[in-house]
Structures are given as structure tokens and as C-alpha cells.
Short mmCIF file of C-alpha atoms in Angstrom, two decimals:
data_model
loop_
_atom_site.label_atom_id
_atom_site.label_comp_id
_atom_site.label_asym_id
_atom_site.label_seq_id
_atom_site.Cartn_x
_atom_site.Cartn_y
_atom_site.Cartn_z
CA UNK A 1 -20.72 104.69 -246.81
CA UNK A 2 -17.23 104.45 -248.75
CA UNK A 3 -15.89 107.61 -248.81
CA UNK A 4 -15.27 107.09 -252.65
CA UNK A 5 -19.21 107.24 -253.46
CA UNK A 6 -18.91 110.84 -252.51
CA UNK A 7 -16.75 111.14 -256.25
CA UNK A 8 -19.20 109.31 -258.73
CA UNK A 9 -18.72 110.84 -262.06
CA UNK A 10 -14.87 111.37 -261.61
CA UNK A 11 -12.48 111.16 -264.36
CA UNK A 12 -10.28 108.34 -264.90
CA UNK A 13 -7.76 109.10 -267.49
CA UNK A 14 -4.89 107.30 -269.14
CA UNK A 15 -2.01 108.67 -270.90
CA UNK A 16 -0.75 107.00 -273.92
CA UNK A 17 2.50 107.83 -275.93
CA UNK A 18 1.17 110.44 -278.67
CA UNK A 19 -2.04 110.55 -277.18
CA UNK A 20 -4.59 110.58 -274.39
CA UNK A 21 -7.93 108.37 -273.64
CA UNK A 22 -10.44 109.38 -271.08
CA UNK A 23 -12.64 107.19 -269.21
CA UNK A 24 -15.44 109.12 -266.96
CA UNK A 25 -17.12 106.83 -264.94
CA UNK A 26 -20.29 107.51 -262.96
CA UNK A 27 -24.07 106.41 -263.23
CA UNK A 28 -22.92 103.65 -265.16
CA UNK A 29 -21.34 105.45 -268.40
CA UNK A 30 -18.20 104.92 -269.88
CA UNK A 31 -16.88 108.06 -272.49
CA UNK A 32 -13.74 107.83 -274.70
CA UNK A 33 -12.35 110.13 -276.73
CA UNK A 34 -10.35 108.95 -279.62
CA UNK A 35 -6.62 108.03 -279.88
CA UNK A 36 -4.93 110.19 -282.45
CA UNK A 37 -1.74 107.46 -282.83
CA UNK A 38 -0.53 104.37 -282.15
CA UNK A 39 3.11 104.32 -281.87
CA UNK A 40 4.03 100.13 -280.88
CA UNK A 41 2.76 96.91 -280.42
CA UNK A 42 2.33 97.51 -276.41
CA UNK A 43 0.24 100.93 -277.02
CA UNK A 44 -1.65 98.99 -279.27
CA UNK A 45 -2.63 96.42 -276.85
CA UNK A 46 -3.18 99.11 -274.43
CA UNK A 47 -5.41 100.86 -276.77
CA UNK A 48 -8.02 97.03 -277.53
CA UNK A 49 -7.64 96.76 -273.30
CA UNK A 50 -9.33 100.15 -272.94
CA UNK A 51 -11.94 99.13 -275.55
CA UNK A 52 -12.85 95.94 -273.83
CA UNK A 53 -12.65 98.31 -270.68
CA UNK A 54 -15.45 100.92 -272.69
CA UNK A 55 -17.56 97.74 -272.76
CA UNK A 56 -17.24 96.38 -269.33
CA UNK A 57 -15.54 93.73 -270.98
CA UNK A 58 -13.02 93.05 -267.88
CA UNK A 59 -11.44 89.77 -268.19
CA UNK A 60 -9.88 90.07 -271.41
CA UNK A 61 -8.73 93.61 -271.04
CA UNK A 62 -7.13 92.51 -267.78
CA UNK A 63 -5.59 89.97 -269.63
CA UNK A 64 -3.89 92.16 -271.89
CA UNK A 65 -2.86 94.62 -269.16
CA UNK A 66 -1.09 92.04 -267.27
CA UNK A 67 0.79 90.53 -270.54
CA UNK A 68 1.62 94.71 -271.10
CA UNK A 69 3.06 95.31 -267.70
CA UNK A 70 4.85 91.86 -267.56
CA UNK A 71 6.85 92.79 -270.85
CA UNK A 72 7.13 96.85 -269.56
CA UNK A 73 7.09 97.08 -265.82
CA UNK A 74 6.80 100.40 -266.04
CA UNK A 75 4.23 101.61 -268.37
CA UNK A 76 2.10 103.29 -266.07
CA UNK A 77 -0.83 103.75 -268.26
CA UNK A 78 -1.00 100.12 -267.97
CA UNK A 79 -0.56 99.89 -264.62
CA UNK A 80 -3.63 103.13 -264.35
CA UNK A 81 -6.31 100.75 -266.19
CA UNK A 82 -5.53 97.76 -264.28
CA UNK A 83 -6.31 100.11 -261.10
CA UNK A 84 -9.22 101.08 -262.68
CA UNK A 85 -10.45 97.24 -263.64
CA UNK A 86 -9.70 96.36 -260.04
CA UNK A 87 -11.56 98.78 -258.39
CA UNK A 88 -14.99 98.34 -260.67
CA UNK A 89 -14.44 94.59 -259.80
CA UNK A 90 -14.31 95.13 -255.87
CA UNK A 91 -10.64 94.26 -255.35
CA UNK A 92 -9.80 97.33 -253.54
CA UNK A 93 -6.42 95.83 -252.23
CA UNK A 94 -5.15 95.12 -256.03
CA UNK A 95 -6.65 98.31 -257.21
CA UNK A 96 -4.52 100.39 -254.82
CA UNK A 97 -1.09 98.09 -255.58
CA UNK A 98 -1.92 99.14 -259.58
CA UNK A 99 -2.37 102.52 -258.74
CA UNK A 100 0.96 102.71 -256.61
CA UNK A 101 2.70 100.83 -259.59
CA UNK A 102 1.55 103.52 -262.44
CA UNK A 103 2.83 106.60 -259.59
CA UNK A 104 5.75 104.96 -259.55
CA UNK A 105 5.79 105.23 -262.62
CA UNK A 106 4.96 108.61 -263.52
CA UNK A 107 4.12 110.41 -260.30
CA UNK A 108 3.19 113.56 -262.45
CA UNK A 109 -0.64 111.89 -263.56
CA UNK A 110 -3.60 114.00 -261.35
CA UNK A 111 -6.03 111.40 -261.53
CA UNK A 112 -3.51 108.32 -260.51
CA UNK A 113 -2.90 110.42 -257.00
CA UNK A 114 -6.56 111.45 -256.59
CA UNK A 115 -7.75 107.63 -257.32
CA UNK A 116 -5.09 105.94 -255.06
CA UNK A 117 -5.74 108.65 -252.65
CA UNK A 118 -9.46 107.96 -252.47
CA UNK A 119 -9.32 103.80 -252.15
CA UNK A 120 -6.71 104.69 -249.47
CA UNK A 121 -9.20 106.96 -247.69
CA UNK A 122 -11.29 104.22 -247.89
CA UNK A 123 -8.73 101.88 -246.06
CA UNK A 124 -8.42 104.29 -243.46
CA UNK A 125 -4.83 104.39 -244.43
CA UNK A 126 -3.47 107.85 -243.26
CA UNK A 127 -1.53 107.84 -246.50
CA UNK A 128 -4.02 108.96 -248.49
CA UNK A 129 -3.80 112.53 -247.70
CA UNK A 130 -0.39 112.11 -249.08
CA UNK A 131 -1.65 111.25 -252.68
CA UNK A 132 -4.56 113.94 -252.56
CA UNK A 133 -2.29 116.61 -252.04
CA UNK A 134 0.02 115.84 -254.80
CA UNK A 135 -3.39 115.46 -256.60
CA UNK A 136 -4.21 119.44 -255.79
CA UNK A 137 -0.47 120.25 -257.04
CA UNK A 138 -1.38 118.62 -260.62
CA UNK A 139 -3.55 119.23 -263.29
CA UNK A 140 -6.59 117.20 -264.45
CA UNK A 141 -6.51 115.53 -268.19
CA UNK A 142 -10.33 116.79 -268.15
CA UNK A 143 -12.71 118.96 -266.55
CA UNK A 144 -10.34 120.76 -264.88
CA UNK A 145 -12.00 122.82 -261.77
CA UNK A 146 -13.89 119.63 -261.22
CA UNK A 147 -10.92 117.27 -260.53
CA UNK A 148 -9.38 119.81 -258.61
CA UNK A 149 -12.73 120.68 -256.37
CA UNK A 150 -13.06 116.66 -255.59
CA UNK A 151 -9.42 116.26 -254.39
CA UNK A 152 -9.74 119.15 -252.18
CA UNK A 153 -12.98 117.82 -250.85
CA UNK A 154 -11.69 114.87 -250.53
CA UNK A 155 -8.34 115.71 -248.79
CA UNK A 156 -10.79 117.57 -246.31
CA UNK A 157 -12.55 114.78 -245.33
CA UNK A 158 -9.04 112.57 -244.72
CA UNK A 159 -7.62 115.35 -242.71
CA UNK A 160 -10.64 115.87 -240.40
CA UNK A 161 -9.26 113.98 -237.89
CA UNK A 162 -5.91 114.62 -237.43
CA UNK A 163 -5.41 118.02 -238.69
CA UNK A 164 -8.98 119.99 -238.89
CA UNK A 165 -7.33 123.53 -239.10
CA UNK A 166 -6.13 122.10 -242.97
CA UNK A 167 -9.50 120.38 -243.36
CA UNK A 168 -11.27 123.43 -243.33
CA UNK A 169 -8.77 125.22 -245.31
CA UNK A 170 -8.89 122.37 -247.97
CA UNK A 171 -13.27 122.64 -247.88
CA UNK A 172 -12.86 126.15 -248.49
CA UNK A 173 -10.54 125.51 -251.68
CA UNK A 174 -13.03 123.20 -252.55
CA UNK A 175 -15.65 125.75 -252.56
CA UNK A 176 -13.83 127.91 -254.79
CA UNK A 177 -13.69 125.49 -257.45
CA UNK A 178 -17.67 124.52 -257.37
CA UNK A 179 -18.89 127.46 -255.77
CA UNK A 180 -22.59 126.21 -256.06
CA UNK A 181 -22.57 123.32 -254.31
CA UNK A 182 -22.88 123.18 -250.62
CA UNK A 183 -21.12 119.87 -249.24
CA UNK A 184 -17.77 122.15 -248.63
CA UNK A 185 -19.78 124.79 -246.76
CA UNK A 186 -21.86 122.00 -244.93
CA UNK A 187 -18.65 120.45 -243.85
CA UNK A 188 -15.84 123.20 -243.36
CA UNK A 189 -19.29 124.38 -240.67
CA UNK A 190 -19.57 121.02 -239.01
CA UNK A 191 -15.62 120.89 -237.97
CA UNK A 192 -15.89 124.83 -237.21
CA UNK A 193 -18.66 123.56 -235.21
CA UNK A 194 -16.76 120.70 -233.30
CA UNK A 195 -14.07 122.98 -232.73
CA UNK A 196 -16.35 125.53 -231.23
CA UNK A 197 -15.96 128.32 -233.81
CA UNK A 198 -19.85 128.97 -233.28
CA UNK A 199 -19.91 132.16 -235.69
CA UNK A 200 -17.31 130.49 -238.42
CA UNK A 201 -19.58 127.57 -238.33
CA UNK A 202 -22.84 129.46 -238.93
CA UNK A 203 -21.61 131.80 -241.99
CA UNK A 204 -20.22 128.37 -243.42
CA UNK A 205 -23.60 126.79 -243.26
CA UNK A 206 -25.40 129.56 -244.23
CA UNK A 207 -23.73 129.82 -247.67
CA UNK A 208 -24.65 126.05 -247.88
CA UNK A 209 -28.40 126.67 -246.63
CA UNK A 210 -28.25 129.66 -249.37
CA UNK A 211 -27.66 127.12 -252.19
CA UNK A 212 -29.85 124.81 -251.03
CA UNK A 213 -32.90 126.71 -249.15
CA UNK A 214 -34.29 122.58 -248.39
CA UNK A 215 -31.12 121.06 -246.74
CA UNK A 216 -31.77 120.25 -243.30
CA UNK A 217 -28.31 119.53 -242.53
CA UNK A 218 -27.60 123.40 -243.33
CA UNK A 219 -30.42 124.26 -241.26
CA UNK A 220 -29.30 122.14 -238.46
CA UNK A 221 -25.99 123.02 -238.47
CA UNK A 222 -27.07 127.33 -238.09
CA UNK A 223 -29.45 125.65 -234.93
CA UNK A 224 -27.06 124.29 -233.04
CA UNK A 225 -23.89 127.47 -233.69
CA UNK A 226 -26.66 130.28 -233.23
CA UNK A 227 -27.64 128.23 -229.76
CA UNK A 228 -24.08 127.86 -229.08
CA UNK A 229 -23.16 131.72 -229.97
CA UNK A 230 -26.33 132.47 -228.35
CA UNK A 231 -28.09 134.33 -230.79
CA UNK A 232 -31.42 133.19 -229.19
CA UNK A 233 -33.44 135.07 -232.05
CA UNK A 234 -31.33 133.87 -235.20
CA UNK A 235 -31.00 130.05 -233.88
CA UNK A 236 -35.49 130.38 -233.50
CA UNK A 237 -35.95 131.14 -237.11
CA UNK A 238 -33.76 128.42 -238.33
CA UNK A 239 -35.19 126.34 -236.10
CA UNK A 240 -38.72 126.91 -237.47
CA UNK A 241 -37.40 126.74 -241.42
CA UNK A 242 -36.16 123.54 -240.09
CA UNK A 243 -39.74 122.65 -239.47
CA UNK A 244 -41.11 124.11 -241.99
CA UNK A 245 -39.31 120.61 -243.91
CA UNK A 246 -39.80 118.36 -241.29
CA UNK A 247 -43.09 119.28 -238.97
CA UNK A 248 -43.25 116.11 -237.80
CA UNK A 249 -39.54 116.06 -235.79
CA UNK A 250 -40.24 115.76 -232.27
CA UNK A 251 -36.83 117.07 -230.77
CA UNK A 252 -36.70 120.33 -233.19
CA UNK A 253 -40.38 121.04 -231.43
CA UNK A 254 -39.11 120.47 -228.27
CA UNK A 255 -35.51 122.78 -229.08
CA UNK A 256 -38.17 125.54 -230.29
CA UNK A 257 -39.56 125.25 -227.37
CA UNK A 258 -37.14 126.13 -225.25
CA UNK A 259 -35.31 128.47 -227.38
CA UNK A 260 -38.47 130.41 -226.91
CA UNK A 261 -38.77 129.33 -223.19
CA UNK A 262 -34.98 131.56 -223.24
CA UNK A 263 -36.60 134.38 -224.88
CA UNK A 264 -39.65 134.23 -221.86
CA UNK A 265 -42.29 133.17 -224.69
CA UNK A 266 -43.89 131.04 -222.56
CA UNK A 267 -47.12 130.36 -224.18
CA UNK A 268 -45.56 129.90 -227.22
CA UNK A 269 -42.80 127.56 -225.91
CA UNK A 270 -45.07 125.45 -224.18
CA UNK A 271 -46.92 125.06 -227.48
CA UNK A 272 -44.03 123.34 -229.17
CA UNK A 273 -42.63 121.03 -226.04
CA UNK A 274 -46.43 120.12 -226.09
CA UNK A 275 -46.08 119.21 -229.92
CA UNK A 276 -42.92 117.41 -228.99
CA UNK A 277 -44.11 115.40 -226.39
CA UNK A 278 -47.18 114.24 -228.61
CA UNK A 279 -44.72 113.05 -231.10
CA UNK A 280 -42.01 111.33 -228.86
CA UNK A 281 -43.50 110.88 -225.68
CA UNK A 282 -41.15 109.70 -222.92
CA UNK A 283 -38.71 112.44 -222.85
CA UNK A 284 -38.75 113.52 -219.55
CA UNK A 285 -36.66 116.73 -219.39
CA UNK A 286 -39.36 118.18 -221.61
CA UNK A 287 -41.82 117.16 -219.34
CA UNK A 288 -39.99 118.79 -216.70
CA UNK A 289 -39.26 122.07 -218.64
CA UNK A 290 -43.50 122.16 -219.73
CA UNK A 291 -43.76 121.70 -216.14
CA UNK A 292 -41.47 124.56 -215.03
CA UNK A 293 -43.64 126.51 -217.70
CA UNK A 294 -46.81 125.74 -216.46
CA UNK A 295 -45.81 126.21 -213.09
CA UNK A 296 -44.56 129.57 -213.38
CA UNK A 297 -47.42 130.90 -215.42
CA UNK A 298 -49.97 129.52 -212.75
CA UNK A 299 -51.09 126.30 -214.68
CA UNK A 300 -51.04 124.23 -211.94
CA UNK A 301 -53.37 121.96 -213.55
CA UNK A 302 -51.42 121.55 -216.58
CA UNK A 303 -48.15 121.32 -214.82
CA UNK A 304 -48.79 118.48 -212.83
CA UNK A 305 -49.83 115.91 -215.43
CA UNK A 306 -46.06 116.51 -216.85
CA UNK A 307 -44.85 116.15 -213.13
CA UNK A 308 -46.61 112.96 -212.40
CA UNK A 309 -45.08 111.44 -216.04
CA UNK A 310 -41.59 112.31 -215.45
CA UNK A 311 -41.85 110.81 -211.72
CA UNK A 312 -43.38 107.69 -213.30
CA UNK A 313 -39.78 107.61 -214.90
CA UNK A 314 -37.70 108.67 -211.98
CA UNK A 315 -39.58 108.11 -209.25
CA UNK A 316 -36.47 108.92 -207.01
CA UNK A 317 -35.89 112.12 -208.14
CA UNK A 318 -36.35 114.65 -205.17
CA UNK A 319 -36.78 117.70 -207.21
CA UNK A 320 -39.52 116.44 -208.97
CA UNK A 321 -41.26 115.58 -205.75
CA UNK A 322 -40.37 118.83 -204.16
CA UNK A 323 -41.96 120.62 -207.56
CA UNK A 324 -45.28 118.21 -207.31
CA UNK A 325 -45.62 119.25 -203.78
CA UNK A 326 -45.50 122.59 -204.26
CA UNK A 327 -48.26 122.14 -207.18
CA UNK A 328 -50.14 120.56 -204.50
CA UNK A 329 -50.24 123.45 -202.15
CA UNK A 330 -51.05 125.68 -205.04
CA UNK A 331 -54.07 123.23 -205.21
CA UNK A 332 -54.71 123.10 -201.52
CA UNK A 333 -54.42 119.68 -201.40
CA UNK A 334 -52.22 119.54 -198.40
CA UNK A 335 -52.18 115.89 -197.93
CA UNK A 336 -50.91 115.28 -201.26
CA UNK A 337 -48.07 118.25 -200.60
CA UNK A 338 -47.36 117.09 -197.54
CA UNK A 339 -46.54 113.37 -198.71
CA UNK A 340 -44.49 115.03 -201.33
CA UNK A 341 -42.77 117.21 -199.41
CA UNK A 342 -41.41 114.38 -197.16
CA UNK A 343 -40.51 111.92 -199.67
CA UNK A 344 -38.60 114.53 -201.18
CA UNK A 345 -36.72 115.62 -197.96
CA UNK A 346 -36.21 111.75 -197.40
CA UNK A 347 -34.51 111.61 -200.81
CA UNK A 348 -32.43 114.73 -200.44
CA UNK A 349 -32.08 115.78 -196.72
CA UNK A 350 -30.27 118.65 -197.84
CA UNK A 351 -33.24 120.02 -200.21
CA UNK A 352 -33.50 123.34 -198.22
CA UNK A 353 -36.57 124.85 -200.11
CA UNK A 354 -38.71 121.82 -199.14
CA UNK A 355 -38.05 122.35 -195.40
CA UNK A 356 -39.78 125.71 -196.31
CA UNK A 357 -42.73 124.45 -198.20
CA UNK A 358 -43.46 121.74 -195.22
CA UNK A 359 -43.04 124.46 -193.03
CA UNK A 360 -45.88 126.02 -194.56
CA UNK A 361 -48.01 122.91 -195.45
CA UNK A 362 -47.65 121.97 -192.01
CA UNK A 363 -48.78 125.39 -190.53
CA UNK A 364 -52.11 125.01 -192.35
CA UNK A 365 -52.47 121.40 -190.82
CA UNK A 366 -52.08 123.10 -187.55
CA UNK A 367 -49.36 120.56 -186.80
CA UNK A 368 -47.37 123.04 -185.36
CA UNK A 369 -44.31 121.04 -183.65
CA UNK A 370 -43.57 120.22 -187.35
CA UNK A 371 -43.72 123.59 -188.44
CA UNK A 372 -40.71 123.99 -186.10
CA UNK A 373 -38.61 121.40 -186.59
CA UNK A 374 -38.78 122.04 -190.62
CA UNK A 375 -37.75 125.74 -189.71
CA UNK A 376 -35.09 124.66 -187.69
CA UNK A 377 -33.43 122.44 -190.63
CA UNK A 378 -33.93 124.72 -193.29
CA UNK A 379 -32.07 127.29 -191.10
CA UNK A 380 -28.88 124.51 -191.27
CA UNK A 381 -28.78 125.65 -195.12
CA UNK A 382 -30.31 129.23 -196.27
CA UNK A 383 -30.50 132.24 -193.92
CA UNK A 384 -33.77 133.32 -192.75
CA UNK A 385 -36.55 135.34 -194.84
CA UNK A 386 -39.48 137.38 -193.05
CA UNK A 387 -42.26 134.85 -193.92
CA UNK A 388 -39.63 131.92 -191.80
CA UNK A 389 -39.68 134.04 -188.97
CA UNK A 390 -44.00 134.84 -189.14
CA UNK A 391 -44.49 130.99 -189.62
CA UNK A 392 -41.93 130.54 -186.50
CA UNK A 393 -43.70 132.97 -184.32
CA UNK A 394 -47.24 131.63 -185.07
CA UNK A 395 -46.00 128.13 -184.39
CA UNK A 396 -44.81 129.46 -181.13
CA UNK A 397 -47.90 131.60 -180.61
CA UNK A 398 -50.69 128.48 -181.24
CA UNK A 399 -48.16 126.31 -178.57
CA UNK A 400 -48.19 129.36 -175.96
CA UNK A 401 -44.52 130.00 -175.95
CA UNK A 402 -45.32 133.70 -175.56
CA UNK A 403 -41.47 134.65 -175.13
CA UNK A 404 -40.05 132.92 -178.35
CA UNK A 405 -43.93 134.14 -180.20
CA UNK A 406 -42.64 137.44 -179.54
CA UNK A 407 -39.28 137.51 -180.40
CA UNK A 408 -39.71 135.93 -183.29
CA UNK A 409 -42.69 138.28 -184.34
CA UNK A 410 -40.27 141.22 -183.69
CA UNK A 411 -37.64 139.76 -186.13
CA UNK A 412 -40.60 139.29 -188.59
CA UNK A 413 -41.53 143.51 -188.30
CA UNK A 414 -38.06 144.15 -188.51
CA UNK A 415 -37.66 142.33 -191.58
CA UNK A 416 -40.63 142.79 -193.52
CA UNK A 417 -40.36 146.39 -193.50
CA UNK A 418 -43.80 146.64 -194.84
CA UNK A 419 -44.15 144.27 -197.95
CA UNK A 420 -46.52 142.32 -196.40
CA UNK A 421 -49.06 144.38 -195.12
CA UNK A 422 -51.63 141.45 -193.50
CA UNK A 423 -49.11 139.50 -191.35
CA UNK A 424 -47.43 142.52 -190.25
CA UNK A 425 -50.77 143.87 -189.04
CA UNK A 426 -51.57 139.91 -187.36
CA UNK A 427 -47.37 140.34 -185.30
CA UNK A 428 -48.76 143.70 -184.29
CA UNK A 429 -51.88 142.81 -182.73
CA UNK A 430 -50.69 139.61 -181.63
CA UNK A 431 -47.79 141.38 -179.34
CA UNK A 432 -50.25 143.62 -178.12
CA UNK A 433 -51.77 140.57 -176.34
CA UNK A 434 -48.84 138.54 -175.78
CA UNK A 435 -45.36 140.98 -175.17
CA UNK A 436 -45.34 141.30 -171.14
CA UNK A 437 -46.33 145.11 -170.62
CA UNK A 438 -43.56 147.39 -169.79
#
């Protein structure tokens, strides 16, 4: 979009010796107000080109322009319209030569150095911010706070870039000017926001969201600096006015969701990634998060639909094998956990936890040797836990290694200090009939 369509409705003015014209453009309207004198011959040809100009009646008012400025070089009223013909014709390039011409001229004219500044901005020429500032130092023909609110707008949106501490400073005198619109407030908080000013950014576009309760850019904008700023609770209820407009947008359901997940709302945030995932299926770190949900609210059932999808995408993901497994053993499907389990390790030798897991899932198989040797390589990478050294000493036990049984159920005692009350009863009796008597 040319940044100039942000200004329809702007003032285009030309001063005349003894008098003033006004041209508004926007939506297609031309309005004049009326000449008081006509002082020469060239005025007076000036004054039939801005007629034919009130008409849309280009090609003969350009004509007279050019015979004007060809016998006066420098009337820069002239030079003004011709910018102005140029630029409704779509010769950008001439358009911006006029306007130079009529500064040249007379560099005191507001709506010459907010015009050239614009078609500059559109170039991408860095000089434009030049010309808007020296617009923001003069004063308007018309309309007044109006000029002056669009060239500091505008100048905001040149400097953006290359100097966003001014940008915002320029949005802000932008505001002040048309206090009830909310494009400075929207964009003085997305720059606060890029620049990582999380709280700047949300007062910024809550004034905009203020004047316009329905702007989802607003409500956007206080999403992402609340989440930032982590105000978990503030960034949730924009979230859900944000959906409140648009209940069909599949990634705001599945940011609810875990903004709540944050706030330990489980059921709640597994509600939304649901929603989410029925509107944009495919996203896979939502299906892992609903996973992680289900998982660790006992919804084994649930979970591993989710678990299954996102391996279908990443089928060499370890993690999400690991996590399947350990839904399997929650299932008491061993087989299936056990085939997990080791196509996890396989992908990621140094996945500690899984060691654990086959450890276990092994156990119940009675495949005891493998109960070992997954002991002994989890051991390479996390220290040992009470339940590692019980599953060590029953391995030992059922293969009638009574000395390495023992010690092992003696580390067990010593570290399970009586949280868990059945195998600590099992290592008691089972040293009473395997410990050598003293």
C-alpha cells in the first residue's frame, strides 16, 4: 500500500499574489474557495489552470502551468499545481521534481513540504523525513490541527526505521492533534513493541483499543505486550475480546489456550487448543502442549491421539516417542511402551528418563537383564532415585544375585525413608530371606 493512501482527504493549497485557492482532495472531491484578486496576466492564467484543475480537466491546465513557469521560473504556485496534476496522473517522478521546484521557490508553504515529503516516502527516499519536518515547523493554509496531525503521522512512519525513538515521539504529537483516532496509538505501541517496551506498548494500544473497542490490531497488540510483560491475567482477557470479533481464529484459540495452560487452567486450556486444532489442524506444538495437558491430568486416552498426530509429522522426534511410551505404560500396554521406549533411546541415546521408563516396562516383562542394563545407562546421566535402586535389587533378586539383591535393597531403605510404604515392606522381607545371617 503507498504510504500516501494513509492521507486521503489532505489539503492541497496554492498561494496566489493577493490571494489564496484551496484544493482538498480525497474521495474524489475537489473544493475551491474563491480568489479575491487578480493582480497580472500570469496569476490570471494560474487562476483558469486551477479551474480546469477543479474539473479534472488536466491537459489544458497543464498546459498553462508549463507556459506560466517557462515565462516565471519561479512562481511556485505554479510549480505547486503542476505537482499536484502530476501526482493525480500517476507520474510520481515529475510530481516530486514540481514539488522541489515550488520549495525552491518558497520553502515557507506547509503543504508543498508535507506533499513532496509524502511521494518521497513513497520512493523510499530517506529524504522525505527532511520535508515532513519542515512541514511540522509550518502552518497549514486550512484545517489546521489536521495538516499538522498527518505530517507528524507521517514523519513517524518514515522514521520507523532508522530512528524509532523520534518515531514514537512524532506518533505521540500526532495524537495530540487528533486525539480520537487510534492509528498513532496503534503504531507508537507496535515500535514500543519491537523495541521491547512491553508496558509502553500496552498503554499505547490501549488508548487505541479505547477509541475503537472493535480493532483487532489494538487487541492484538495488548496480547502479545501483556504475554511479553507477563501479565498472564491481563494478556487472557484481551485475548478473549479478541475472540469475541473473530471466534473463528485458530491461533488466538490455541494462544488462550496456553495462556491459561500458564495460569494451571487446564480444563479450560485444553478446551481452546482443542478449538484450535479443529480449526487449523496440523499444528503440531499444540498437539504436543494438549498432549502435555492430557497427560498430566490423567487423560491418557485423550493424550495419545494428539501424540500419535504430531509423530505422524515428526516421526523422528524422540521426545514424542518417549511421551507415547509412557502413555502406553499408563495403559498397560507394555509392548507398545516398550517399542516406544527403544525407538526413542535409538533416536536420542542420551534421553535419560527413557532408560527409566524401560527400566520399568521391562521389569513387568520379567526381562530382567534389560532392566539392568537400562539402569546402568541412565546412571551415565541422572543420579539415582529410591524406586532405581528397588527396580535394581528386584532385577538382581529374580536372577539370584543375592549379594548385589541386597545391597541394592539396603540403598533402597536408606533412601526411601518411608514414602513408599509397599516396596519398603517387599526389601524388608525380601532380606530377611536373602541377607546371609549374622
Amino acid at each position: 500500500m503507498r504510504l500516501s493512501s494513509l492521507f486521503l482527504g489532505l489539503a492541497v493549497v496554492a498561494v496566489v499574489t493577493g490571494a489564496v485557492s484551496a484544493q482538498v482532495v480525497g474521495q474524489g472531491s475537489t473544493v475551491r474557495h474563491h480568489r479575491e484578486t487578480v493582480e497580472d496576466d500570469t496569476a490570471q492564467q494560474v487562476l483558469q489552470a486551477e479551474q480546469a484543475i477543479a474539473k479534472k480537466d488536466f491537459p489544458p491546465a497543464e498546459k498553462m502551468l508549463l507556459d506560466v513557469t517557462g515565462k516565471d521560473p519561479n512562481n511556485y504556485v505554479a510549480w505547486f499545481d503542476l505537482g499536484y496534476i502530476y501526482n493525480a496522473t500517476d507520474r510520481s517522478t515529475e510530481a516530486i521534481q514540481a514539488y522541489r521546484k515550488s520549495i525552491d521557490a518558497n520553502p515557507k508553504v506547509f503543504e508543498a513540504n508535507l506533499n513532496l515529503g509524502i511521494l518521497l516516502a513513497d520512493a523510499h527516499d530517506p529524504e522525505a523525513a527532511k520535508f515532513l519536518r519542515a512541514a511540522t515547523e509550518l502552518k497549514p493554509t486550512a484545517r489546521p490541527e489536521e495538516g499538522w496531525y498527518r505530517a507528524w503521522l507521517m514523519l513517524g512512519h518514515v522514521l520507523e526505521s532508522s530512528n524509532p525513538d523520534e518515531a514514537i515521539a512524532a506518533f505521540q504529537k500526532a495524537a495530540k492533534y487528533h486525539p480520537k483516532d487510534p492509528e498513532p496509538y496503534l503504531s507508537a505501541g507496535m515500535l514500543l513493541e519491537k523495541q521491547k517496551q512491553y508496558t509502553q506498548a500496552a498503554a499505547e494500544y490501549q488508548k487505541a483499543a479505547g477509541l475503537d473497542p472493535k480493532s483487532k490490531e489494538a487487541l492484538a497488540g495488548l496480547v502479545n505486550s501483556y504475554s511479553q510483560a507477563k501479565q498472564v491475567p491481563e494478556a487472557e482477557q484481551a485475548l478473549r475480546k479478541f475472540l469475541a470479533l473473530d471466534p473463528n481464529n485458530a491461533t488466538a484459540h490455541i494462544q488462550l489456550g496456553r495462556l491459561l495452560a500458564a495460569q494451571q487452567k487446564w480444563a479450560d486450556a485444553a478446551t481452546e487448543l482443542e478449538a484450535g486444532l479443529h480449526l487449523q489442524p496440523g499444528d503440531e506444538e499444540a498437539e504436543r502442549q494438549l498432549a502435555d495437558i492430557y497427560m498430566q491430568e490423567k487423560q491418557v486416552a485423550l493424550a495419545v491421539p494428539h501424540i500419535q498426530a504430531a509423530l505422524q509429522r515428526d516421526p523422528n522426534d524422540a521426545t514424542l516417542h518417549h511421551t507415547l511410551g509412557q502413555a502406553y505404560i499408563e495403559q498397560k500396554n507394555l509392548a507398545g511402551a516398550h517399542q516406544e521406549l527403544v525407538t526413542a533411546i535409538g533416536l536420542d541415546p542420551k534421553l535419560a528418563e527413557a532408560y527409566g521408563d524401560l527400566a520399568f516396562v521391562a521389569s513387568e516383562e520379567k526381562n530382567y537383564l534389560l532392566v539392568l542394563k537400562a539402569l546402568a545407562a541412565r546412571a551415565q546421566y541422572l543420579p539415582e532415585t529410591p524406586i532405581t535402586y528397588f527396580l535394581r535389587a528386584t532385577a538382581y533378586d529374580h536372577l539370584h544375585d543375592a549379594q548385589d539383591a541386597t545391597a541394592n535393597y539396603h540403598k533402597f531403605l536408606e533412601a526411601a525413608n518411608g514414602r513408599f510404604p509397599d516396596q519398603e515392606w517387599q526389601a524388608k522381607h525380601r532380606l530377611i530371606a536373602i541377607e546371609p545371617k549374622k
